[in-house]
Amino acid sequence: MAFGKLYTGPGNPRSTAILAVAKANNLDLETVDVDTTNPTPEYLKINPLSKIPTFVGADGYTLSECIAIAIYVTSQNEKTTLLGKTKQDYASILKWMSFFNSEVLPKLGAWYRPILGKDPYVKKSVEDNQKAALKAISVVEAHLLNNTYLVGERITLADLFAVALISRGFEYFFDKKWRSENPNVSRWFETVYSQPIYSAVAAPLSLLDTPKLTNVAPKKVEAKKEAAPKKEAKKAAKPAAPAEEEDDAPAEPKAKHPLELLPKAIFPLDEWKRQYSNKETPEALKWFWENVPFNEYSIWKVDYKYNDELTITFMSNNLIGGFNTRLEGSRKYLFGCASVYGVNNDSVIQGAFVIRGDDYKSVFDVAPDWESYEFTKLDPTNPADREFVEAQWTWEKPVLVNGKEYAHAAGKVFK
């Protein structure tokens, strides 16, 4: 009799341990591939967030969240040793599963996905996530110095689950040199991977001599000529849904914003945002120059540093949208527009922003990738600088970069 269905995707690492213990427990678990970017109405009924994996039992019992599913499937065997012998064992198993699910896999995903072209590529962001992933794995390396497995001296669900989640690192980055520098994690990974319970549902073990991926932008895609995209409505875009292998990190307590130390501004920036939203742009710009006090605010030109790595314009526009999302902590101190200019495989990113005060770093460094941009202070009394700001905020003129003209392709407004 069928035990149930597991809705997943090809090679989904969060599903591997579930499939392993289902097979070990002789459970008939049918797998159903799901397109999470274009889910069916039926799938949204069982998982409104369109995440994978999701389990639906033959009795109709529905369960989401990979750790919960793995525990449930494992517990079908009342004599299993995979959940430990004691309550402390069980708690430790949950701890390590949670650690790999929240600290290791999301950082690995944010390291390799942009290099593969699955997410917008930002060199500094990839570097930061590489460091974060390796830092998390160093915790595991230290733990395994005196432990054969993650919990106790026998393989548990934690090992099966964790090996699946770290496997992307061994697939793309962890070469012979890295493995010699991290012998404990490497020994544990190979040991668990080679166990029949795991290898029965996983691809054959293959180890790298040299890294398969390095931190370089993905190859530019030769795309068909497209009609010029229509000017995007002047609305802040919703952030793109996170990749399936990346979870948002738990929110940390908010630190006091540095600009809160400034005297309270006489002019409220929200008033300018209302003008921009509600009036015709030429009229709104006239109001801006006549009313914004530049003893309280400053204007800045923003240039992306890695234009040679930009590929498809809509992906570059998504990169701007992601940057805007990460600027959320400075929203009340900031307004501006940034745009992609040019065509696929030949484009640049520029923008103009007005900020509270004249210290751009205090405003922009809430975004981890702020250093991927170059900031130049503009003079509101200089006609050329005023013309640049107006062009950036109207999207009606091309830009000139290194002597070459680029037409406007797409843009985002931050307000």
PDB file of C-alpha atoms in Angstrom, residues 51-301:
ATOM      1  CA  LYS A  51       7.897  25.403  -1.505  1.00  0.00           C
ATOM      2  CA  ILE A  52       9.381  21.939  -1.699  1.00  0.00           C
ATOM      3  CA  PRO A  53       9.373  19.333  -0.318  1.00  0.00           C
ATOM      4  CA  THR A  54       5.784  18.687   0.734  1.00  0.00           C
ATOM      5  CA  PHE A  55       4.421  15.338   1.924  1.00  0.00           C
ATOM      6  CA  VAL A  56       0.859  14.134   1.424  1.00  0.00           C
ATOM      7  CA  GLY A  57       0.054  10.805   3.058  1.00  0.00           C
ATOM      8  CA  ALA A  58      -2.263   8.157   1.660  1.00  0.00           C
ATOM      9  CA  ASP A  59      -4.594   9.079   4.518  1.00  0.00           C
ATOM     10  CA  GLY A  60      -4.608  12.748   3.436  1.00  0.00           C
ATOM     11  CA  TYR A  61      -2.195  13.943   6.132  1.00  0.00           C
ATOM     12  CA  THR A  62      -0.228  16.870   4.701  1.00  0.00           C
ATOM     13  CA  LEU A  63       3.119  18.078   6.001  1.00  0.00           C
ATOM     14  CA  SER A  64       5.535  20.749   4.816  1.00  0.00           C
ATOM     15  CA  GLU A  65       9.030  21.751   6.059  1.00  0.00           C
ATOM     16  CA  CYS A  66      11.802  19.295   5.265  1.00  0.00           C
ATOM     17  CA  ILE A  67      12.928  18.585   8.834  1.00  0.00           C
ATOM     18  CA  ALA A  68       9.393  17.775   9.960  1.00  0.00           C
ATOM     19  CA  ILE A  69       8.854  15.460   6.982  1.00  0.00           C
ATOM     20  CA  ALA A  70      12.178  13.676   7.556  1.00  0.00           C
ATOM     21  CA  ILE A  71      11.338  13.099  11.238  1.00  0.00           C
ATOM     22  CA  TYR A  72       7.843  11.855  10.407  1.00  0.00           C
ATOM     23  CA  VAL A  73       9.020   9.392   7.745  1.00  0.00           C
ATOM     24  CA  THR A  74      11.857   8.128   9.946  1.00  0.00           C
ATOM     25  CA  SER A  75       9.537   7.605  12.930  1.00  0.00           C
ATOM     26  CA  GLN A  76       7.384   5.151  10.959  1.00  0.00           C
ATOM     27  CA  ASN A  77       9.900   2.511  12.066  1.00  0.00           C
ATOM     28  CA  GLU A  78       9.406   2.277  15.833  1.00  0.00           C
ATOM     29  CA  LYS A  79      12.708   0.430  16.219  1.00  0.00           C
ATOM     30  CA  THR A  80      14.773   2.960  14.273  1.00  0.00           C
ATOM     31  CA  THR A  81      18.132   4.069  15.676  1.00  0.00           C
ATOM     32  CA  LEU A  82      18.264   7.052  13.321  1.00  0.00           C
ATOM     33  CA  LEU A  83      16.542   9.299  15.880  1.00  0.00           C
ATOM     34  CA  GLY A  84      19.007   8.519  18.671  1.00  0.00           C
ATOM     35  CA  LYS A  85      18.739   6.617  21.929  1.00  0.00           C
ATOM     36  CA  THR A  86      17.993   9.421  24.394  1.00  0.00           C
ATOM     37  CA  LYS A  87      16.112  12.698  24.524  1.00  0.00           C
ATOM     38  CA  GLN A  88      19.451  14.479  24.373  1.00  0.00           C
ATOM     39  CA  ASP A  89      20.355  12.541  21.244  1.00  0.00           C
ATOM     40  CA  TYR A  90      17.046  13.526  19.670  1.00  0.00           C
ATOM     41  CA  ALA A  91      17.519  17.186  20.566  1.00  0.00           C
ATOM     42  CA  SER A  92      21.055  17.132  19.146  1.00  0.00           C
ATOM     43  CA  ILE A  93      19.792  15.556  15.916  1.00  0.00           C
ATOM     44  CA  LEU A  94      17.284  18.381  15.544  1.00  0.00           C
ATOM     45  CA  LYS A  95      20.011  20.918  16.305  1.00  0.00           C
ATOM     46  CA  TRP A  96      22.327  19.704  13.554  1.00  0.00           C
ATOM     47  CA  MET A  97      19.514  19.368  11.016  1.00  0.00           C
ATOM     48  CA  SER A  98      18.461  22.922  11.738  1.00  0.00           C
ATOM     49  CA  PHE A  99      22.085  24.143  11.597  1.00  0.00           C
ATOM     50  CA  PHE A 100      22.675  22.697   8.126  1.00  0.00           C
ATOM     51  CA  ASN A 101      19.261  23.846   6.874  1.00  0.00           C
ATOM     52  CA  SER A 102      19.637  27.449   8.065  1.00  0.00           C
ATOM     53  CA  GLU A 103      23.395  28.081   8.212  1.00  0.00           C
ATOM     54  CA  VAL A 104      25.017  25.870   5.574  1.00  0.00           C
ATOM     55  CA  LEU A 105      22.706  25.296   2.597  1.00  0.00           C
ATOM     56  CA  PRO A 106      21.464  28.911   2.159  1.00  0.00           C
ATOM     57  CA  LYS A 107      25.054  30.218   2.150  1.00  0.00           C
ATOM     58  CA  LEU A 108      26.173  27.507  -0.272  1.00  0.00           C
ATOM     59  CA  GLY A 109      23.224  28.324  -2.531  1.00  0.00           C
ATOM     60  CA  ALA A 110      24.078  32.023  -2.518  1.00  0.00           C
ATOM     61  CA  TRP A 111      27.675  31.060  -3.373  1.00  0.00           C
ATOM     62  CA  TYR A 112      27.118  28.786  -6.384  1.00  0.00           C
ATOM     63  CA  ARG A 113      23.740  29.870  -7.814  1.00  0.00           C
ATOM     64  CA  PRO A 114      24.895  33.300  -9.097  1.00  0.00           C
ATOM     65  CA  ILE A 115      27.989  31.709 -10.686  1.00  0.00           C
ATOM     66  CA  LEU A 116      25.713  29.275 -12.526  1.00  0.00           C
ATOM     67  CA  GLY A 117      23.495  32.155 -13.675  1.00  0.00           C
ATOM     68  CA  LYS A 118      20.514  31.005 -11.624  1.00  0.00           C
ATOM     69  CA  ASP A 119      20.500  34.233  -9.590  1.00  0.00           C
ATOM     70  CA  PRO A 120      21.834  37.743 -10.338  1.00  0.00           C
ATOM     71  CA  TYR A 121      25.635  37.749 -10.087  1.00  0.00           C
ATOM     72  CA  VAL A 122      27.272  40.253  -7.697  1.00  0.00           C
ATOM     73  CA  LYS A 123      30.935  39.462  -7.131  1.00  0.00           C
ATOM     74  CA  LYS A 124      31.124  40.888  -3.594  1.00  0.00           C
ATOM     75  CA  SER A 125      27.929  39.105  -2.552  1.00  0.00           C
ATOM     76  CA  VAL A 126      29.301  35.782  -3.812  1.00  0.00           C
ATOM     77  CA  GLU A 127      32.537  36.388  -1.883  1.00  0.00           C
ATOM     78  CA  ASP A 128      30.608  37.193   1.300  1.00  0.00           C
ATOM     79  CA  ASN A 129      28.454  34.075   1.034  1.00  0.00           C
ATOM     80  CA  GLN A 130      31.519  31.935   0.332  1.00  0.00           C
ATOM     81  CA  LYS A 131      33.083  33.192   3.575  1.00  0.00           C
ATOM     82  CA  ALA A 132      29.841  32.633   5.488  1.00  0.00           C
ATOM     83  CA  ALA A 133      29.461  29.076   4.164  1.00  0.00           C
ATOM     84  CA  LEU A 134      33.045  28.161   5.021  1.00  0.00           C
ATOM     85  CA  LYS A 135      32.696  29.692   8.477  1.00  0.00           C
ATOM     86  CA  ALA A 136      29.614  27.550   9.174  1.00  0.00           C
ATOM     87  CA  ILE A 137      31.385  24.435   7.884  1.00  0.00           C
ATOM     88  CA  SER A 138      34.380  25.187  10.118  1.00  0.00           C
ATOM     89  CA  VAL A 139      32.039  24.640  13.093  1.00  0.00           C
ATOM     90  CA  VAL A 140      31.300  21.164  11.761  1.00  0.00           C
ATOM     91  CA  GLU A 141      35.007  20.491  11.130  1.00  0.00           C
ATOM     92  CA  ALA A 142      35.823  21.289  14.773  1.00  0.00           C
ATOM     93  CA  HIS A 143      32.944  19.121  16.057  1.00  0.00           C
ATOM     94  CA  LEU A 144      33.989  16.124  13.972  1.00  0.00           C
ATOM     95  CA  LEU A 145      37.563  16.247  15.243  1.00  0.00           C
ATOM     96  CA  ASN A 146      36.460  14.145  18.225  1.00  0.00           C
ATOM     97  CA  ASN A 147      33.235  12.650  16.842  1.00  0.00           C
ATOM     98  CA  THR A 148      32.698  10.045  14.141  1.00  0.00           C
ATOM     99  CA  TYR A 149      29.212  11.302  13.365  1.00  0.00           C
ATOM    100  CA  LEU A 150      27.239  14.424  14.214  1.00  0.00           C
ATOM    101  CA  VAL A 151      25.433  12.735  17.123  1.00  0.00           C
ATOM    102  CA  GLY A 152      26.964   9.785  18.957  1.00  0.00           C
ATOM    103  CA  GLU A 153      28.962   7.002  17.373  1.00  0.00           C
ATOM    104  CA  ARG A 154      26.281   5.696  15.056  1.00  0.00           C
ATOM    105  CA  ILE A 155      24.821   7.225  11.933  1.00  0.00           C
ATOM    106  CA  THR A 156      21.609   9.173  12.547  1.00  0.00           C
ATOM    107  CA  LEU A 157      19.088  11.126  10.547  1.00  0.00           C
ATOM    108  CA  ALA A 158      21.200  14.231  11.187  1.00  0.00           C
ATOM    109  CA  ASP A 159      24.069  12.748   9.155  1.00  0.00           C
ATOM    110  CA  LEU A 160      21.873  11.710   6.233  1.00  0.00           C
ATOM    111  CA  PHE A 161      20.154  15.088   6.155  1.00  0.00           C
ATOM    112  CA  ALA A 162      23.353  17.123   6.540  1.00  0.00           C
ATOM    113  CA  VAL A 163      25.363  15.222   3.925  1.00  0.00           C
ATOM    114  CA  ALA A 164      22.646  15.923   1.362  1.00  0.00           C
ATOM    115  CA  LEU A 165      22.671  19.632   2.186  1.00  0.00           C
ATOM    116  CA  ILE A 166      26.454  20.037   2.053  1.00  0.00           C
ATOM    117  CA  SER A 167      26.798  17.916  -1.093  1.00  0.00           C
ATOM    118  CA  ARG A 168      26.614  20.978  -3.349  1.00  0.00           C
ATOM    119  CA  GLY A 169      29.875  22.151  -1.826  1.00  0.00           C
ATOM    120  CA  PHE A 170      31.588  18.899  -2.781  1.00  0.00           C
ATOM    121  CA  GLU A 171      29.974  19.031  -6.216  1.00  0.00           C
ATOM    122  CA  TYR A 172      31.236  22.526  -7.079  1.00  0.00           C
ATOM    123  CA  PHE A 173      34.020  23.714  -4.774  1.00  0.00           C
ATOM    124  CA  PHE A 174      35.588  21.257  -2.308  1.00  0.00           C
ATOM    125  CA  ASP A 175      38.548  19.943  -4.246  1.00  0.00           C
ATOM    126  CA  LYS A 176      41.506  17.815  -3.197  1.00  0.00           C
ATOM    127  CA  LYS A 177      43.276  20.765  -1.548  1.00  0.00           C
ATOM    128  CA  TRP A 178      40.188  21.795   0.431  1.00  0.00           C
ATOM    129  CA  ARG A 179      39.570  18.235   1.575  1.00  0.00           C
ATOM    130  CA  SER A 180      43.150  17.946   2.841  1.00  0.00           C
ATOM    131  CA  GLU A 181      42.612  21.147   4.845  1.00  0.00           C
ATOM    132  CA  ASN A 182      39.259  19.906   6.194  1.00  0.00           C
ATOM    133  CA  PRO A 183      39.895  16.204   6.834  1.00  0.00           C
ATOM    134  CA  ASN A 184      37.162  15.714   9.430  1.00  0.00           C
ATOM    135  CA  VAL A 185      34.267  16.989   7.325  1.00  0.00           C
ATOM    136  CA  SER A 186      35.682  15.182   4.284  1.00  0.00           C
ATOM    137  CA  ARG A 187      36.024  11.863   6.107  1.00  0.00           C
ATOM    138  CA  TRP A 188      32.512  12.149   7.556  1.00  0.00           C
ATOM    139  CA  PHE A 189      30.994  13.133   4.188  1.00  0.00           C
ATOM    140  CA  GLU A 190      32.560  10.196   2.341  1.00  0.00           C
ATOM    141  CA  THR A 191      31.650   7.764   5.134  1.00  0.00           C
ATOM    142  CA  VAL A 192      27.975   8.727   5.262  1.00  0.00           C
ATOM    143  CA  TYR A 193      27.623   9.074   1.491  1.00  0.00           C
ATOM    144  CA  SER A 194      28.963   5.541   1.024  1.00  0.00           C
ATOM    145  CA  GLN A 195      26.444   3.985   3.423  1.00  0.00           C
ATOM    146  CA  PRO A 196      23.904   1.832   1.524  1.00  0.00           C
ATOM    147  CA  ILE A 197      20.995   3.718   3.116  1.00  0.00           C
ATOM    148  CA  TYR A 198      22.224   6.939   1.466  1.00  0.00           C
ATOM    149  CA  SER A 199      23.929   5.756  -1.729  1.00  0.00           C
ATOM    150  CA  ALA A 200      20.762   3.848  -2.709  1.00  0.00           C
ATOM    151  CA  VAL A 201      18.985   7.147  -3.476  1.00  0.00           C
ATOM    152  CA  ALA A 202      21.896   9.462  -4.329  1.00  0.00           C
ATOM    153  CA  ALA A 203      24.046   9.902  -7.420  1.00  0.00           C
ATOM    154  CA  PRO A 204      27.360   7.997  -7.365  1.00  0.00           C
ATOM    155  CA  LEU A 205      29.986   9.707  -5.209  1.00  0.00           C
ATOM    156  CA  SER A 206      32.397  11.790  -7.263  1.00  0.00           C
ATOM    157  CA  LEU A 207      35.093  14.026  -5.748  1.00  0.00           C
ATOM    158  CA  LEU A 208      36.834  16.987  -7.363  1.00  0.00           C
ATOM    159  CA  ASP A 209      40.542  17.328  -8.058  1.00  0.00           C
ATOM    160  CA  THR A 210      40.088  21.048  -8.757  1.00  0.00           C
ATOM    161  CA  PRO A 211      37.073  23.316  -8.164  1.00  0.00           C
ATOM    162  CA  LYS A 212      34.372  23.072 -10.804  1.00  0.00           C
ATOM    163  CA  LEU A 213      33.295  26.682 -10.185  1.00  0.00           C
ATOM    164  CA  THR A 214      35.228  29.846  -9.359  1.00  0.00           C
ATOM    165  CA  ASN A 215      33.944  33.314  -8.563  1.00  0.00           C
ATOM    166  CA  VAL A 216      33.532  34.655 -12.073  1.00  0.00           C
ATOM    167  CA  ALA A 217      30.388  35.895 -13.787  1.00  0.00           C
ATOM    168  CA  PRO A 218      28.430  33.304 -15.785  1.00  0.00           C
ATOM    169  CA  LYS A 219      28.990  33.272 -19.529  1.00  0.00           C
ATOM    170  CA  LYS A 220      26.917  35.766 -21.392  1.00  0.00           C
ATOM    171  CA  VAL A 221      23.840  34.299 -22.997  1.00  0.00           C
ATOM    172  CA  GLU A 222      23.278  34.911 -26.669  1.00  0.00           C
ATOM    173  CA  ALA A 223      19.686  36.040 -26.564  1.00  0.00           C
ATOM    174  CA  LYS A 224      17.354  36.745 -29.455  1.00  0.00           C
ATOM    175  CA  LYS A 225      16.774  40.397 -30.240  1.00  0.00           C
ATOM    176  CA  GLU A 226      13.944  41.678 -28.160  1.00  0.00           C
ATOM    177  CA  ALA A 227      11.704  44.666 -28.578  1.00  0.00           C
ATOM    178  CA  ALA A 228      12.702  47.543 -26.335  1.00  0.00           C
ATOM    179  CA  PRO A 229      11.056  46.928 -22.967  1.00  0.00           C
ATOM    180  CA  LYS A 230       8.399  49.368 -21.917  1.00  0.00           C
ATOM    181  CA  LYS A 231       9.256  51.851 -19.226  1.00  0.00           C
ATOM    182  CA  GLU A 232       8.485  50.242 -15.913  1.00  0.00           C
ATOM    183  CA  ALA A 233       5.813  51.838 -13.786  1.00  0.00           C
ATOM    184  CA  LYS A 234       7.273  54.024 -11.084  1.00  0.00           C
ATOM    185  CA  LYS A 235       6.599  51.684  -8.250  1.00  0.00           C
ATOM    186  CA  ALA A 236       8.986  49.925  -5.956  1.00  0.00           C
ATOM    187  CA  ALA A 237       9.162  46.366  -7.206  1.00  0.00           C
ATOM    188  CA  LYS A 238       8.295  43.465  -5.009  1.00  0.00           C
ATOM    189  CA  PRO A 239      11.389  41.433  -4.145  1.00  0.00           C
ATOM    190  CA  ALA A 240      11.805  38.279  -6.197  1.00  0.00           C
ATOM    191  CA  ALA A 241      10.888  35.021  -4.499  1.00  0.00           C
ATOM    192  CA  PRO A 242      13.978  33.472  -2.927  1.00  0.00           C
ATOM    193  CA  ALA A 243      15.589  30.498  -4.623  1.00  0.00           C
ATOM    194  CA  GLU A 244      14.322  27.161  -3.380  1.00  0.00           C
ATOM    195  CA  GLU A 245      17.682  26.263  -1.868  1.00  0.00           C
ATOM    196  CA  GLU A 246      18.004  29.556  -0.016  1.00  0.00           C
ATOM    197  CA  ASP A 247      16.122  30.432   3.139  1.00  0.00           C
ATOM    198  CA  ASP A 248      15.953  33.917   4.572  1.00  0.00           C
ATOM    199  CA  ALA A 249      18.147  34.217   7.628  1.00  0.00           C
ATOM    200  CA  PRO A 250      16.299  34.786  10.946  1.00  0.00           C
ATOM    201  CA  ALA A 251      15.811  38.482  11.608  1.00  0.00           C
ATOM    202  CA  GLU A 252      18.281  39.937  14.073  1.00  0.00           C
ATOM    203  CA  PRO A 253      17.446  42.730  16.539  1.00  0.00           C
ATOM    204  CA  LYS A 254      17.545  46.054  14.713  1.00  0.00           C
ATOM    205  CA  ALA A 255      20.541  48.235  15.505  1.00  0.00           C
ATOM    206  CA  LYS A 256      20.042  51.967  15.828  1.00  0.00           C
ATOM    207  CA  HIS A 257      20.523  53.646  12.448  1.00  0.00           C
ATOM    208  CA  PRO A 258      23.532  56.031  12.387  1.00  0.00           C
ATOM    209  CA  LEU A 259      21.407  58.807  10.881  1.00  0.00           C
ATOM    210  CA  GLU A 260      19.224  58.858  13.964  1.00  0.00           C
ATOM    211  CA  LEU A 261      22.100  60.735  15.593  1.00  0.00           C
ATOM    212  CA  LEU A 262      21.548  63.693  13.241  1.00  0.00           C
ATOM    213  CA  PRO A 263      19.286  66.561  14.327  1.00  0.00           C
ATOM    214  CA  LYS A 264      15.715  66.058  13.218  1.00  0.00           C
ATOM    215  CA  ALA A 265      15.306  67.336   9.649  1.00  0.00           C
ATOM    216  CA  ILE A 266      13.034  70.326   9.147  1.00  0.00           C
ATOM    217  CA  PHE A 267      12.116  69.034   5.689  1.00  0.00           C
ATOM    218  CA  PRO A 268      10.423  65.584   5.609  1.00  0.00           C
ATOM    219  CA  LEU A 269      11.671  63.462   2.707  1.00  0.00           C
ATOM    220  CA  ASP A 270       8.275  61.759   2.548  1.00  0.00           C
ATOM    221  CA  GLU A 271       6.837  65.014   1.206  1.00  0.00           C
ATOM    222  CA  TRP A 272       9.126  64.788  -1.828  1.00  0.00           C
ATOM    223  CA  LYS A 273       8.157  61.137  -2.310  1.00  0.00           C
ATOM    224  CA  ARG A 274       4.495  62.168  -2.392  1.00  0.00           C
ATOM    225  CA  GLN A 275       5.230  64.880  -4.959  1.00  0.00           C
ATOM    226  CA  TYR A 276       7.091  62.417  -7.179  1.00  0.00           C
ATOM    227  CA  SER A 277       4.297  59.851  -6.940  1.00  0.00           C
ATOM    228  CA  ASN A 278       1.347  62.191  -7.454  1.00  0.00           C
ATOM    229  CA  LYS A 279       2.497  64.885  -9.880  1.00  0.00           C
ATOM    230  CA  GLU A 280       3.697  64.827 -13.455  1.00  0.00           C
ATOM    231  CA  THR A 281       7.460  64.304 -13.385  1.00  0.00           C
ATOM    232  CA  PRO A 282       8.512  67.754 -14.777  1.00  0.00           C
ATOM    233  CA  GLU A 283       6.314  69.493 -12.217  1.00  0.00           C
ATOM    234  CA  ALA A 284       7.607  67.233  -9.407  1.00  0.00           C
ATOM    235  CA  LEU A 285      11.241  67.923 -10.346  1.00  0.00           C
ATOM    236  CA  LYS A 286      10.647  71.674 -10.354  1.00  0.00           C
ATOM    237  CA  TRP A 287       9.191  71.321  -6.852  1.00  0.00           C
ATOM    238  CA  PHE A 288      12.208  69.231  -5.774  1.00  0.00           C
ATOM    239  CA  TRP A 289      14.802  71.862  -6.715  1.00  0.00           C
ATOM    240  CA  GLU A 290      12.739  74.641  -5.156  1.00  0.00           C
ATOM    241  CA  ASN A 291      11.961  72.952  -1.837  1.00  0.00           C
ATOM    242  CA  VAL A 292      14.564  70.373  -0.794  1.00  0.00           C
ATOM    243  CA  PRO A 293      17.121  71.995   1.564  1.00  0.00           C
ATOM    244  CA  PHE A 294      20.604  70.809   0.621  1.00  0.00           C
ATOM    245  CA  ASN A 295      21.989  71.698   4.021  1.00  0.00           C
ATOM    246  CA  GLU A 296      19.964  68.706   5.259  1.00  0.00           C
ATOM    247  CA  TYR A 297      20.174  66.474   2.176  1.00  0.00           C
ATOM    248  CA  SER A 298      22.690  65.612  -0.542  1.00  0.00           C
ATOM    249  CA  ILE A 299      22.463  64.037  -3.999  1.00  0.00           C
ATOM    250  CA  TRP A 300      24.639  61.216  -5.304  1.00  0.00           C
ATOM    251  CA  LYS A 301      25.456  59.531  -8.597  1.00  0.00           C
TER     252      LYS A 301
END
